Amino acid sequence: MTNEEQNNEDREQLASRIGFLLISAGCAIGLGNIWRFPYITGKYGGAAFVLIYLAFLILLGFPILLMEYSIGRAGKLNIAGAMRKLEPKGSKWHLFGYMGIIGNVLLVMFYTTVAGWGLAYIYYSIAGSFNGLGPQEVGNFFGTFLSNTLEIVFWMAIVVISGFWVCSKGLQEDAERVSKNLMAGMFIILLILVFKSVTLLVSCHS
């Protein structure tokens, strides 16, 4: 057995299929699905936009998803390492793997910042900072918050450190377990948001 084969044998794997599905869903279902997609849907045609979106999702997104899963399953390495391992001799496909890593780093920079905003809002909500404020006043509060660079970095650092801590515990011990709990929590939050949206819609038409 070669060193590479031995490393693949020693590589930690997920304990269950549901763990894989939930981690994959956690990577695919982001903040944009909750705070951006509904706005875009309402702005660009409602149900018609959703149908076009689903069509492109099936035609473009699904084949790309299968391709990524195939590369990961065959290479059993990060995207750059897997593409270097699987590319035909003399080709340069692994360069696209490095581009993928750079893209992931840029995404992490964005999402850790936005997640930090979320943590800050949870803190300020519990602290009662929004009590008695109207929508415009909450917007002004958000603008003031964004102007405080040190505070944004502080909340972002909490998100980054938390992520490193979870990953350092291992794939099965923490990453899979935390993903299951967080995805269950997100599903409950989505149900609450749907219920709140329906009640607001009913109240507006009554």
mmCIF file with all atom_site columns, C-alpha atoms in Angstrom:
data_model
loop_
_atom_site.group_PDB
_atom_site.id
_atom_site.type_symbol
_atom_site.label_atom_id
_atom_site.label_alt_id
_atom_site.label_comp_id
_atom_site.label_asym_id
_atom_site.label_entity_id
_atom_site.label_seq_id
_atom_site.pdbx_PDB_ins_code
_atom_site.Cartn_x
_atom_site.Cartn_y
_atom_site.Cartn_z
_atom_site.occupancy
_atom_site.B_iso_or_equiv
_atom_site.pdbx_formal_charge
_atom_site.auth_seq_id
_atom_site.auth_comp_id
_atom_site.auth_asym_id
_atom_site.auth_atom_id
_atom_site.pdbx_PDB_model_num
ATOM 1   C CA . MET A 1 1   ? 0.000   0.000  0.000   1.00 0.00 ? 1   MET A CA 1
ATOM 2   C CA . THR A 1 2   ? 1.371   3.409  -1.017  1.00 0.00 ? 2   THR A CA 1
ATOM 3   C CA . ASN A 1 3   ? 1.591   6.381  1.357   1.00 0.00 ? 3   ASN A CA 1
ATOM 4   C CA . GLU A 1 4   ? -1.283  8.063  -0.478  1.00 0.00 ? 4   GLU A CA 1
ATOM 5   C CA . GLU A 1 5   ? -3.482  4.983  -0.124  1.00 0.00 ? 5   GLU A CA 1
ATOM 6   C CA . GLN A 1 6   ? -2.548  4.739  3.555   1.00 0.00 ? 6   GLN A CA 1
ATOM 7   C CA . ASN A 1 7   ? -3.474  8.384  4.092   1.00 0.00 ? 7   ASN A CA 1
ATOM 8   C CA . ASN A 1 8   ? -6.845  7.773  2.453   1.00 0.00 ? 8   ASN A CA 1
ATOM 9   C CA . GLU A 1 9   ? -7.428  4.803  4.734   1.00 0.00 ? 9   GLU A CA 1
ATOM 10  C CA . ASP A 1 10  ? -6.534  6.873  7.807   1.00 0.00 ? 10  ASP A CA 1
ATOM 11  C CA . ARG A 1 11  ? -8.648  9.849  6.728   1.00 0.00 ? 11  ARG A CA 1
ATOM 12  C CA . GLU A 1 12  ? -11.574 10.413 9.073   1.00 0.00 ? 12  GLU A CA 1
ATOM 13  C CA . GLN A 1 13  ? -14.986 9.975  7.480   1.00 0.00 ? 13  GLN A CA 1
ATOM 14  C CA . LEU A 1 14  ? -18.521 10.912 8.407   1.00 0.00 ? 14  LEU A CA 1
ATOM 15  C CA . ALA A 1 15  ? -20.325 8.423  10.610  1.00 0.00 ? 15  ALA A CA 1
ATOM 16  C CA . SER A 1 16  ? -23.661 8.460  8.790   1.00 0.00 ? 16  SER A CA 1
ATOM 17  C CA . ARG A 1 17  ? -25.293 9.371  5.495   1.00 0.00 ? 17  ARG A CA 1
ATOM 18  C CA . ILE A 1 18  ? -27.594 11.851 7.244   1.00 0.00 ? 18  ILE A CA 1
ATOM 19  C CA . GLY A 1 19  ? -24.518 13.614 8.614   1.00 0.00 ? 19  GLY A CA 1
ATOM 20  C CA . PHE A 1 20  ? -23.165 14.000 5.085   1.00 0.00 ? 20  PHE A CA 1
ATOM 21  C CA . LEU A 1 21  ? -26.512 15.298 3.810   1.00 0.00 ? 21  LEU A CA 1
ATOM 22  C CA . LEU A 1 22  ? -26.856 17.829 6.629   1.00 0.00 ? 22  LEU A CA 1
ATOM 23  C CA . ILE A 1 23  ? -23.289 19.112 6.252   1.00 0.00 ? 23  ILE A CA 1
ATOM 24  C CA . SER A 1 24  ? -23.848 19.424 2.493   1.00 0.00 ? 24  SER A CA 1
ATOM 25  C CA . ALA A 1 25  ? -27.119 21.246 3.102   1.00 0.00 ? 25  ALA A CA 1
ATOM 26  C CA . GLY A 1 26  ? -25.382 23.523 5.589   1.00 0.00 ? 26  GLY A CA 1
ATOM 27  C CA . CYS A 1 27  ? -22.857 24.451 2.908   1.00 0.00 ? 27  CYS A CA 1
ATOM 28  C CA . ALA A 1 28  ? -25.532 25.007 0.251   1.00 0.00 ? 28  ALA A CA 1
ATOM 29  C CA . ILE A 1 29  ? -28.260 26.715 2.289   1.00 0.00 ? 29  ILE A CA 1
ATOM 30  C CA . GLY A 1 30  ? -26.806 30.039 3.335   1.00 0.00 ? 30  GLY A CA 1
ATOM 31  C CA . LEU A 1 31  ? -27.982 33.358 4.645   1.00 0.00 ? 31  LEU A CA 1
ATOM 32  C CA . GLY A 1 32  ? -28.820 34.430 1.114   1.00 0.00 ? 32  GLY A CA 1
ATOM 33  C CA . ASN A 1 33  ? -31.619 31.879 0.939   1.00 0.00 ? 33  ASN A CA 1
ATOM 34  C CA . ILE A 1 34  ? -33.321 33.578 3.880   1.00 0.00 ? 34  ILE A CA 1
ATOM 35  C CA . TRP A 1 35  ? -32.605 37.292 3.537   1.00 0.00 ? 35  TRP A CA 1
ATOM 36  C CA . ARG A 1 36  ? -31.768 37.741 -0.174  1.00 0.00 ? 36  ARG A CA 1
ATOM 37  C CA . PHE A 1 37  ? -33.743 35.204 -2.195  1.00 0.00 ? 37  PHE A CA 1
ATOM 38  C CA . PRO A 1 38  ? -37.235 36.343 -1.049  1.00 0.00 ? 38  PRO A CA 1
ATOM 39  C CA . TYR A 1 39  ? -36.363 39.949 -1.904  1.00 0.00 ? 39  TYR A CA 1
ATOM 40  C CA . ILE A 1 40  ? -35.053 39.016 -5.368  1.00 0.00 ? 40  ILE A CA 1
ATOM 41  C CA . THR A 1 41  ? -38.111 36.824 -5.966  1.00 0.00 ? 41  THR A CA 1
ATOM 42  C CA . GLY A 1 42  ? -40.507 39.643 -5.139  1.00 0.00 ? 42  GLY A CA 1
ATOM 43  C CA . LYS A 1 43  ? -38.564 42.156 -7.217  1.00 0.00 ? 43  LYS A CA 1
ATOM 44  C CA . TYR A 1 44  ? -38.214 40.096 -10.402 1.00 0.00 ? 44  TYR A CA 1
ATOM 45  C CA . GLY A 1 45  ? -41.557 38.441 -10.967 1.00 0.00 ? 45  GLY A CA 1
ATOM 46  C CA . GLY A 1 46  ? -42.510 36.272 -8.026  1.00 0.00 ? 46  GLY A CA 1
ATOM 47  C CA . ALA A 1 47  ? -43.571 32.762 -9.091  1.00 0.00 ? 47  ALA A CA 1
ATOM 48  C CA . ALA A 1 48  ? -42.264 33.253 -12.659 1.00 0.00 ? 48  ALA A CA 1
ATOM 49  C CA . PHE A 1 49  ? -38.813 34.030 -11.277 1.00 0.00 ? 49  PHE A CA 1
ATOM 50  C CA . VAL A 1 50  ? -38.931 30.914 -9.070  1.00 0.00 ? 50  VAL A CA 1
ATOM 51  C CA . LEU A 1 51  ? -39.777 28.699 -12.076 1.00 0.00 ? 51  LEU A CA 1
ATOM 52  C CA . ILE A 1 52  ? -36.864 30.106 -14.099 1.00 0.00 ? 52  ILE A CA 1
ATOM 53  C CA . TYR A 1 53  ? -34.599 29.761 -11.073 1.00 0.00 ? 53  TYR A CA 1
ATOM 54  C CA . LEU A 1 54  ? -35.573 26.096 -10.613 1.00 0.00 ? 54  LEU A CA 1
ATOM 55  C CA . ALA A 1 55  ? -35.038 25.400 -14.323 1.00 0.00 ? 55  ALA A CA 1
ATOM 56  C CA . PHE A 1 56  ? -31.499 26.771 -14.239 1.00 0.00 ? 56  PHE A CA 1
ATOM 57  C CA . LEU A 1 57  ? -30.895 24.959 -10.959 1.00 0.00 ? 57  LEU A CA 1
ATOM 58  C CA . ILE A 1 58  ? -31.735 21.640 -12.621 1.00 0.00 ? 58  ILE A CA 1
ATOM 59  C CA . LEU A 1 59  ? -29.922 22.387 -15.898 1.00 0.00 ? 59  LEU A CA 1
ATOM 60  C CA . LEU A 1 60  ? -26.748 23.914 -14.428 1.00 0.00 ? 60  LEU A CA 1
ATOM 61  C CA . GLY A 1 61  ? -26.616 23.421 -10.671 1.00 0.00 ? 61  GLY A CA 1
ATOM 62  C CA . PHE A 1 62  ? -27.383 19.702 -10.520 1.00 0.00 ? 62  PHE A CA 1
ATOM 63  C CA . PRO A 1 63  ? -24.702 18.631 -13.064 1.00 0.00 ? 63  PRO A CA 1
ATOM 64  C CA . ILE A 1 64  ? -22.101 20.774 -11.280 1.00 0.00 ? 64  ILE A CA 1
ATOM 65  C CA . LEU A 1 65  ? -23.124 19.239 -7.950  1.00 0.00 ? 65  LEU A CA 1
ATOM 66  C CA . LEU A 1 66  ? -22.651 15.722 -9.339  1.00 0.00 ? 66  LEU A CA 1
ATOM 67  C CA . MET A 1 67  ? -19.284 16.722 -10.772 1.00 0.00 ? 67  MET A CA 1
ATOM 68  C CA . GLU A 1 68  ? -18.091 18.065 -7.420  1.00 0.00 ? 68  GLU A CA 1
ATOM 69  C CA . TYR A 1 69  ? -19.252 14.967 -5.565  1.00 0.00 ? 69  TYR A CA 1
ATOM 70  C CA . SER A 1 70  ? -17.543 12.736 -8.146  1.00 0.00 ? 70  SER A CA 1
ATOM 71  C CA . ILE A 1 71  ? -14.242 14.605 -7.834  1.00 0.00 ? 71  ILE A CA 1
ATOM 72  C CA . GLY A 1 72  ? -14.398 14.498 -4.051  1.00 0.00 ? 72  GLY A CA 1
ATOM 73  C CA . ARG A 1 73  ? -15.299 10.800 -3.930  1.00 0.00 ? 73  ARG A CA 1
ATOM 74  C CA . ALA A 1 74  ? -12.570 9.815  -6.400  1.00 0.00 ? 74  ALA A CA 1
ATOM 75  C CA . GLY A 1 75  ? -9.835  12.141 -5.133  1.00 0.00 ? 75  GLY A CA 1
ATOM 76  C CA . LYS A 1 76  ? -10.564 12.072 -1.372  1.00 0.00 ? 76  LYS A CA 1
ATOM 77  C CA . LEU A 1 77  ? -8.536  15.281 -1.046  1.00 0.00 ? 77  LEU A CA 1
ATOM 78  C CA . ASN A 1 78  ? -9.222  19.000 -1.046  1.00 0.00 ? 78  ASN A CA 1
ATOM 79  C CA . ILE A 1 79  ? -10.346 20.446 -4.373  1.00 0.00 ? 79  ILE A CA 1
ATOM 80  C CA . ALA A 1 80  ? -6.828  21.382 -5.557  1.00 0.00 ? 80  ALA A CA 1
ATOM 81  C CA . GLY A 1 81  ? -5.299  18.073 -4.449  1.00 0.00 ? 81  GLY A CA 1
ATOM 82  C CA . ALA A 1 82  ? -8.132  16.029 -5.947  1.00 0.00 ? 82  ALA A CA 1
ATOM 83  C CA . MET A 1 83  ? -7.905  17.765 -9.324  1.00 0.00 ? 83  MET A CA 1
ATOM 84  C CA . ARG A 1 84  ? -4.124  17.347 -9.350  1.00 0.00 ? 84  ARG A CA 1
ATOM 85  C CA . LYS A 1 85  ? -4.560  13.651 -8.606  1.00 0.00 ? 85  LYS A CA 1
ATOM 86  C CA . LEU A 1 86  ? -7.233  13.050 -11.235 1.00 0.00 ? 86  LEU A CA 1
ATOM 87  C CA . GLU A 1 87  ? -6.068  15.315 -14.066 1.00 0.00 ? 87  GLU A CA 1
ATOM 88  C CA . PRO A 1 88  ? -4.587  13.736 -17.227 1.00 0.00 ? 88  PRO A CA 1
ATOM 89  C CA . LYS A 1 89  ? -0.803  13.762 -17.276 1.00 0.00 ? 89  LYS A CA 1
ATOM 90  C CA . GLY A 1 90  ? 0.595   17.034 -18.573 1.00 0.00 ? 90  GLY A CA 1
ATOM 91  C CA . SER A 1 91  ? -2.632  19.008 -18.130 1.00 0.00 ? 91  SER A CA 1
ATOM 92  C CA . LYS A 1 92  ? -3.199  21.940 -15.790 1.00 0.00 ? 92  LYS A CA 1
ATOM 93  C CA . TRP A 1 93  ? -6.693  21.268 -14.425 1.00 0.00 ? 93  TRP A CA 1
ATOM 94  C CA . HIS A 1 94  ? -5.399  21.581 -10.863 1.00 0.00 ? 94  HIS A CA 1
ATOM 95  C CA . LEU A 1 95  ? -5.134  25.345 -11.404 1.00 0.00 ? 95  LEU A CA 1
ATOM 96  C CA . PHE A 1 96  ? -8.939  25.485 -11.312 1.00 0.00 ? 96  PHE A CA 1
ATOM 97  C CA . GLY A 1 97  ? -8.729  23.736 -7.947  1.00 0.00 ? 97  GLY A CA 1
ATOM 98  C CA . TYR A 1 98  ? -6.623  26.586 -6.578  1.00 0.00 ? 98  TYR A CA 1
ATOM 99  C CA . MET A 1 99  ? -9.195  29.021 -7.960  1.00 0.00 ? 99  MET A CA 1
ATOM 100 C CA . GLY A 1 100 ? -11.843 27.086 -6.042  1.00 0.00 ? 100 GLY A CA 1
ATOM 101 C CA . ILE A 1 101 ? -9.874  27.407 -2.814  1.00 0.00 ? 101 ILE A CA 1
ATOM 102 C CA . ILE A 1 102 ? -9.452  31.157 -3.370  1.00 0.00 ? 102 ILE A CA 1
ATOM 103 C CA . GLY A 1 103 ? -13.195 31.422 -3.982  1.00 0.00 ? 103 GLY A CA 1
ATOM 104 C CA . ASN A 1 104 ? -13.926 29.571 -0.739  1.00 0.00 ? 104 ASN A CA 1
ATOM 105 C CA . VAL A 1 105 ? -11.634 31.910 1.188   1.00 0.00 ? 105 VAL A CA 1
ATOM 106 C CA . LEU A 1 106 ? -13.484 34.924 -0.226  1.00 0.00 ? 106 LEU A CA 1
ATOM 107 C CA . LEU A 1 107 ? -16.824 33.359 0.709   1.00 0.00 ? 107 LEU A CA 1
ATOM 108 C CA . VAL A 1 108 ? -15.599 32.699 4.239   1.00 0.00 ? 108 VAL A CA 1
ATOM 109 C CA . MET A 1 109 ? -14.547 36.347 4.563   1.00 0.00 ? 109 MET A CA 1
ATOM 110 C CA . PHE A 1 110 ? -18.086 37.397 3.655   1.00 0.00 ? 110 PHE A CA 1
ATOM 111 C CA . TYR A 1 111 ? -20.052 34.848 5.671   1.00 0.00 ? 111 TYR A CA 1
ATOM 112 C CA . THR A 1 112 ? -17.999 35.170 8.855   1.00 0.00 ? 112 THR A CA 1
ATOM 113 C CA . THR A 1 113 ? -18.654 38.917 8.751   1.00 0.00 ? 113 THR A CA 1
ATOM 114 C CA . VAL A 1 114 ? -22.401 38.509 8.207   1.00 0.00 ? 114 VAL A CA 1
ATOM 115 C CA . ALA A 1 115 ? -22.572 35.761 10.862  1.00 0.00 ? 115 ALA A CA 1
ATOM 116 C CA . GLY A 1 116 ? -20.843 38.200 13.204  1.00 0.00 ? 116 GLY A CA 1
ATOM 117 C CA . TRP A 1 117 ? -23.625 40.698 12.502  1.00 0.00 ? 117 TRP A CA 1
ATOM 118 C CA . GLY A 1 118 ? -26.118 38.011 13.462  1.00 0.00 ? 118 GLY A CA 1
ATOM 119 C CA . LEU A 1 119 ? -24.368 37.285 16.753  1.00 0.00 ? 119 LEU A CA 1
ATOM 120 C CA . ALA A 1 120 ? -24.231 40.990 17.519  1.00 0.00 ? 120 ALA A CA 1
ATOM 121 C CA . TYR A 1 121 ? -27.968 41.344 16.821  1.00 0.00 ? 121 TYR A CA 1
ATOM 122 C CA . ILE A 1 122 ? -28.734 38.420 19.113  1.00 0.00 ? 122 ILE A CA 1
ATOM 123 C CA . TYR A 1 123 ? -26.701 40.085 21.846  1.00 0.00 ? 123 TYR A CA 1
ATOM 124 C CA . TYR A 1 124 ? -28.339 43.496 21.366  1.00 0.00 ? 124 TYR A CA 1
ATOM 125 C CA . SER A 1 125 ? -31.795 41.924 21.223  1.00 0.00 ? 125 SER A CA 1
ATOM 126 C CA . ILE A 1 126 ? -31.246 40.122 24.526  1.00 0.00 ? 126 ILE A CA 1
ATOM 127 C CA . ALA A 1 127 ? -29.758 43.296 26.005  1.00 0.00 ? 127 ALA A CA 1
ATOM 128 C CA . GLY A 1 128 ? -32.927 45.223 25.035  1.00 0.00 ? 128 GLY A CA 1
ATOM 129 C CA . SER A 1 129 ? -31.190 47.659 22.701  1.00 0.00 ? 129 SER A CA 1
ATOM 130 C CA . PHE A 1 130 ? -34.048 47.469 20.189  1.00 0.00 ? 130 PHE A CA 1
ATOM 131 C CA . ASN A 1 131 ? -36.879 47.923 22.672  1.00 0.00 ? 131 ASN A CA 1
ATOM 132 C CA . GLY A 1 132 ? -39.216 50.688 21.525  1.00 0.00 ? 132 GLY A CA 1
ATOM 133 C CA . LEU A 1 133 ? -37.363 51.294 18.241  1.00 0.00 ? 133 LEU A CA 1
ATOM 134 C CA . GLY A 1 134 ? -39.155 51.541 14.924  1.00 0.00 ? 134 GLY A CA 1
ATOM 135 C CA . PRO A 1 135 ? -37.859 50.135 11.602  1.00 0.00 ? 135 PRO A CA 1
ATOM 136 C CA . GLN A 1 136 ? -36.109 53.392 10.700  1.00 0.00 ? 136 GLN A CA 1
ATOM 137 C CA . GLU A 1 137 ? -34.437 53.587 14.091  1.00 0.00 ? 137 GLU A CA 1
ATOM 138 C CA . VAL A 1 138 ? -33.282 49.979 13.862  1.00 0.00 ? 138 VAL A CA 1
ATOM 139 C CA . GLY A 1 139 ? -31.843 50.812 10.433  1.00 0.00 ? 139 GLY A CA 1
ATOM 140 C CA . ASN A 1 140 ? -29.964 53.751 11.928  1.00 0.00 ? 140 ASN A CA 1
ATOM 141 C CA . PHE A 1 141 ? -28.686 51.466 14.682  1.00 0.00 ? 141 PHE A CA 1
ATOM 142 C CA . PHE A 1 142 ? -27.408 49.062 12.032  1.00 0.00 ? 142 PHE A CA 1
ATOM 143 C CA . GLY A 1 143 ? -25.671 51.885 10.181  1.00 0.00 ? 143 GLY A CA 1
ATOM 144 C CA . THR A 1 144 ? -23.952 52.988 13.380  1.00 0.00 ? 144 THR A CA 1
ATOM 145 C CA . PHE A 1 145 ? -22.940 49.397 14.054  1.00 0.00 ? 145 PHE A CA 1
ATOM 146 C CA . LEU A 1 146 ? -21.379 49.067 10.578  1.00 0.00 ? 146 LEU A CA 1
ATOM 147 C CA . SER A 1 147 ? -19.323 52.197 11.122  1.00 0.00 ? 147 SER A CA 1
ATOM 148 C CA . ASN A 1 148 ? -17.641 50.641 14.170  1.00 0.00 ? 148 ASN A CA 1
ATOM 149 C CA . THR A 1 149 ? -14.833 48.598 12.592  1.00 0.00 ? 149 THR A CA 1
ATOM 150 C CA . LEU A 1 150 ? -13.438 47.244 15.856  1.00 0.00 ? 150 LEU A CA 1
ATOM 151 C CA . GLU A 1 151 ? -16.832 45.921 16.916  1.00 0.00 ? 151 GLU A CA 1
ATOM 152 C CA . ILE A 1 152 ? -17.381 44.197 13.558  1.00 0.00 ? 152 ILE A CA 1
ATOM 153 C CA . VAL A 1 153 ? -13.933 42.578 13.789  1.00 0.00 ? 153 VAL A CA 1
ATOM 154 C CA . PHE A 1 154 ? -14.702 41.453 17.348  1.00 0.00 ? 154 PHE A CA 1
ATOM 155 C CA . TRP A 1 155 ? -17.900 39.631 16.378  1.00 0.00 ? 155 TRP A CA 1
ATOM 156 C CA . MET A 1 156 ? -16.305 38.196 13.252  1.00 0.00 ? 156 MET A CA 1
ATOM 157 C CA . ALA A 1 157 ? -13.400 36.890 15.359  1.00 0.00 ? 157 ALA A CA 1
ATOM 158 C CA . ILE A 1 158 ? -15.864 35.060 17.614  1.00 0.00 ? 158 ILE A CA 1
ATOM 159 C CA . VAL A 1 159 ? -17.343 33.323 14.558  1.00 0.00 ? 159 VAL A CA 1
ATOM 160 C CA . VAL A 1 160 ? -13.907 32.389 13.181  1.00 0.00 ? 160 VAL A CA 1
ATOM 161 C CA . ILE A 1 161 ? -12.638 31.058 16.520  1.00 0.00 ? 161 ILE A CA 1
ATOM 162 C CA . SER A 1 162 ? -15.836 29.061 17.017  1.00 0.00 ? 162 SER A CA 1
ATOM 163 C CA . GLY A 1 163 ? -15.450 27.515 13.567  1.00 0.00 ? 163 GLY A CA 1
ATOM 164 C CA . PHE A 1 164 ? -11.813 26.602 14.182  1.00 0.00 ? 164 PHE A CA 1
ATOM 165 C CA . TRP A 1 165 ? -12.722 25.079 17.538  1.00 0.00 ? 165 TRP A CA 1
ATOM 166 C CA . VAL A 1 166 ? -15.445 22.885 16.033  1.00 0.00 ? 166 VAL A CA 1
ATOM 167 C CA . CYS A 1 167 ? -13.198 21.732 13.174  1.00 0.00 ? 167 CYS A CA 1
ATOM 168 C CA . SER A 1 168 ? -10.298 21.007 15.534  1.00 0.00 ? 168 SER A CA 1
ATOM 169 C CA . LYS A 1 169 ? -12.428 18.461 17.417  1.00 0.00 ? 169 LYS A CA 1
ATOM 170 C CA . GLY A 1 170 ? -12.706 16.234 14.368  1.00 0.00 ? 170 GLY A CA 1
ATOM 171 C CA . LEU A 1 171 ? -15.158 15.388 11.645  1.00 0.00 ? 171 LEU A CA 1
ATOM 172 C CA . GLN A 1 172 ? -17.412 12.989 13.544  1.00 0.00 ? 172 GLN A CA 1
ATOM 173 C CA . GLU A 1 173 ? -16.980 14.225 17.105  1.00 0.00 ? 173 GLU A CA 1
ATOM 174 C CA . ASP A 1 174 ? -17.979 17.823 16.527  1.00 0.00 ? 174 ASP A CA 1
ATOM 175 C CA . ALA A 1 175 ? -18.431 18.862 12.883  1.00 0.00 ? 175 ALA A CA 1
ATOM 176 C CA . GLU A 1 176 ? -21.087 16.244 12.156  1.00 0.00 ? 176 GLU A CA 1
ATOM 177 C CA . ARG A 1 177 ? -22.787 16.575 15.536  1.00 0.00 ? 177 ARG A CA 1
ATOM 178 C CA . VAL A 1 178 ? -22.860 20.375 15.442  1.00 0.00 ? 178 VAL A CA 1
ATOM 179 C CA . SER A 1 179 ? -24.174 20.353 11.855  1.00 0.00 ? 179 SER A CA 1
ATOM 180 C CA . LYS A 1 180 ? -27.070 18.102 12.857  1.00 0.00 ? 180 LYS A CA 1
ATOM 181 C CA . ASN A 1 181 ? -28.025 20.387 15.744  1.00 0.00 ? 181 ASN A CA 1
ATOM 182 C CA . LEU A 1 182 ? -27.630 23.618 13.781  1.00 0.00 ? 182 LEU A CA 1
ATOM 183 C CA . MET A 1 183 ? -29.573 22.377 10.766  1.00 0.00 ? 183 MET A CA 1
ATOM 184 C CA . ALA A 1 184 ? -32.400 21.243 13.044  1.00 0.00 ? 184 ALA A CA 1
ATOM 185 C CA . GLY A 1 185 ? -32.343 24.685 14.673  1.00 0.00 ? 185 GLY A CA 1
ATOM 186 C CA . MET A 1 186 ? -32.376 26.420 11.291  1.00 0.00 ? 186 MET A CA 1
ATOM 187 C CA . PHE A 1 187 ? -35.399 24.359 10.221  1.00 0.00 ? 187 PHE A CA 1
ATOM 188 C CA . ILE A 1 188 ? -37.263 25.462 13.360  1.00 0.00 ? 188 ILE A CA 1
ATOM 189 C CA . ILE A 1 189 ? -36.302 29.103 12.726  1.00 0.00 ? 189 ILE A CA 1
ATOM 190 C CA . LEU A 1 190 ? -37.537 28.845 9.128   1.00 0.00 ? 190 LEU A CA 1
ATOM 191 C CA . LEU A 1 191 ? -40.880 27.510 10.354  1.00 0.00 ? 191 LEU A CA 1
ATOM 192 C CA . ILE A 1 192 ? -41.138 30.443 12.779  1.00 0.00 ? 192 ILE A CA 1
ATOM 193 C CA . LEU A 1 193 ? -40.306 32.903 9.975   1.00 0.00 ? 193 LEU A CA 1
ATOM 194 C CA . VAL A 1 194 ? -42.918 31.330 7.689   1.00 0.00 ? 194 VAL A CA 1
ATOM 195 C CA . PHE A 1 195 ? -45.545 31.538 10.434  1.00 0.00 ? 195 PHE A CA 1
ATOM 196 C CA . LYS A 1 196 ? -44.624 35.159 11.187  1.00 0.00 ? 196 LYS A CA 1
ATOM 197 C CA . SER A 1 197 ? -44.748 36.086 7.492   1.00 0.00 ? 197 SER A CA 1
ATOM 198 C CA . VAL A 1 198 ? -48.187 34.520 7.061   1.00 0.00 ? 198 VAL A CA 1
ATOM 199 C CA . THR A 1 199 ? -49.582 36.276 10.127  1.00 0.00 ? 199 THR A CA 1
ATOM 200 C CA . LEU A 1 200 ? -48.194 39.625 8.926   1.00 0.00 ? 200 LEU A CA 1
ATOM 201 C CA . LEU A 1 201 ? -49.736 39.049 5.494   1.00 0.00 ? 201 LEU A CA 1
ATOM 202 C CA . VAL A 1 202 ? -53.111 38.214 7.030   1.00 0.00 ? 202 VAL A CA 1
ATOM 203 C CA . SER A 1 203 ? -52.989 41.253 9.301   1.00 0.00 ? 203 SER A CA 1
ATOM 204 C CA . CYS A 1 204 ? -52.149 43.540 6.363   1.00 0.00 ? 204 CYS A CA 1
ATOM 205 C CA . HIS A 1 205 ? -55.180 42.325 4.381   1.00 0.00 ? 205 HIS A CA 1
ATOM 206 C CA . SER A 1 206 ? -57.609 42.362 7.296   1.00 0.00 ? 206 SER A CA 1
#
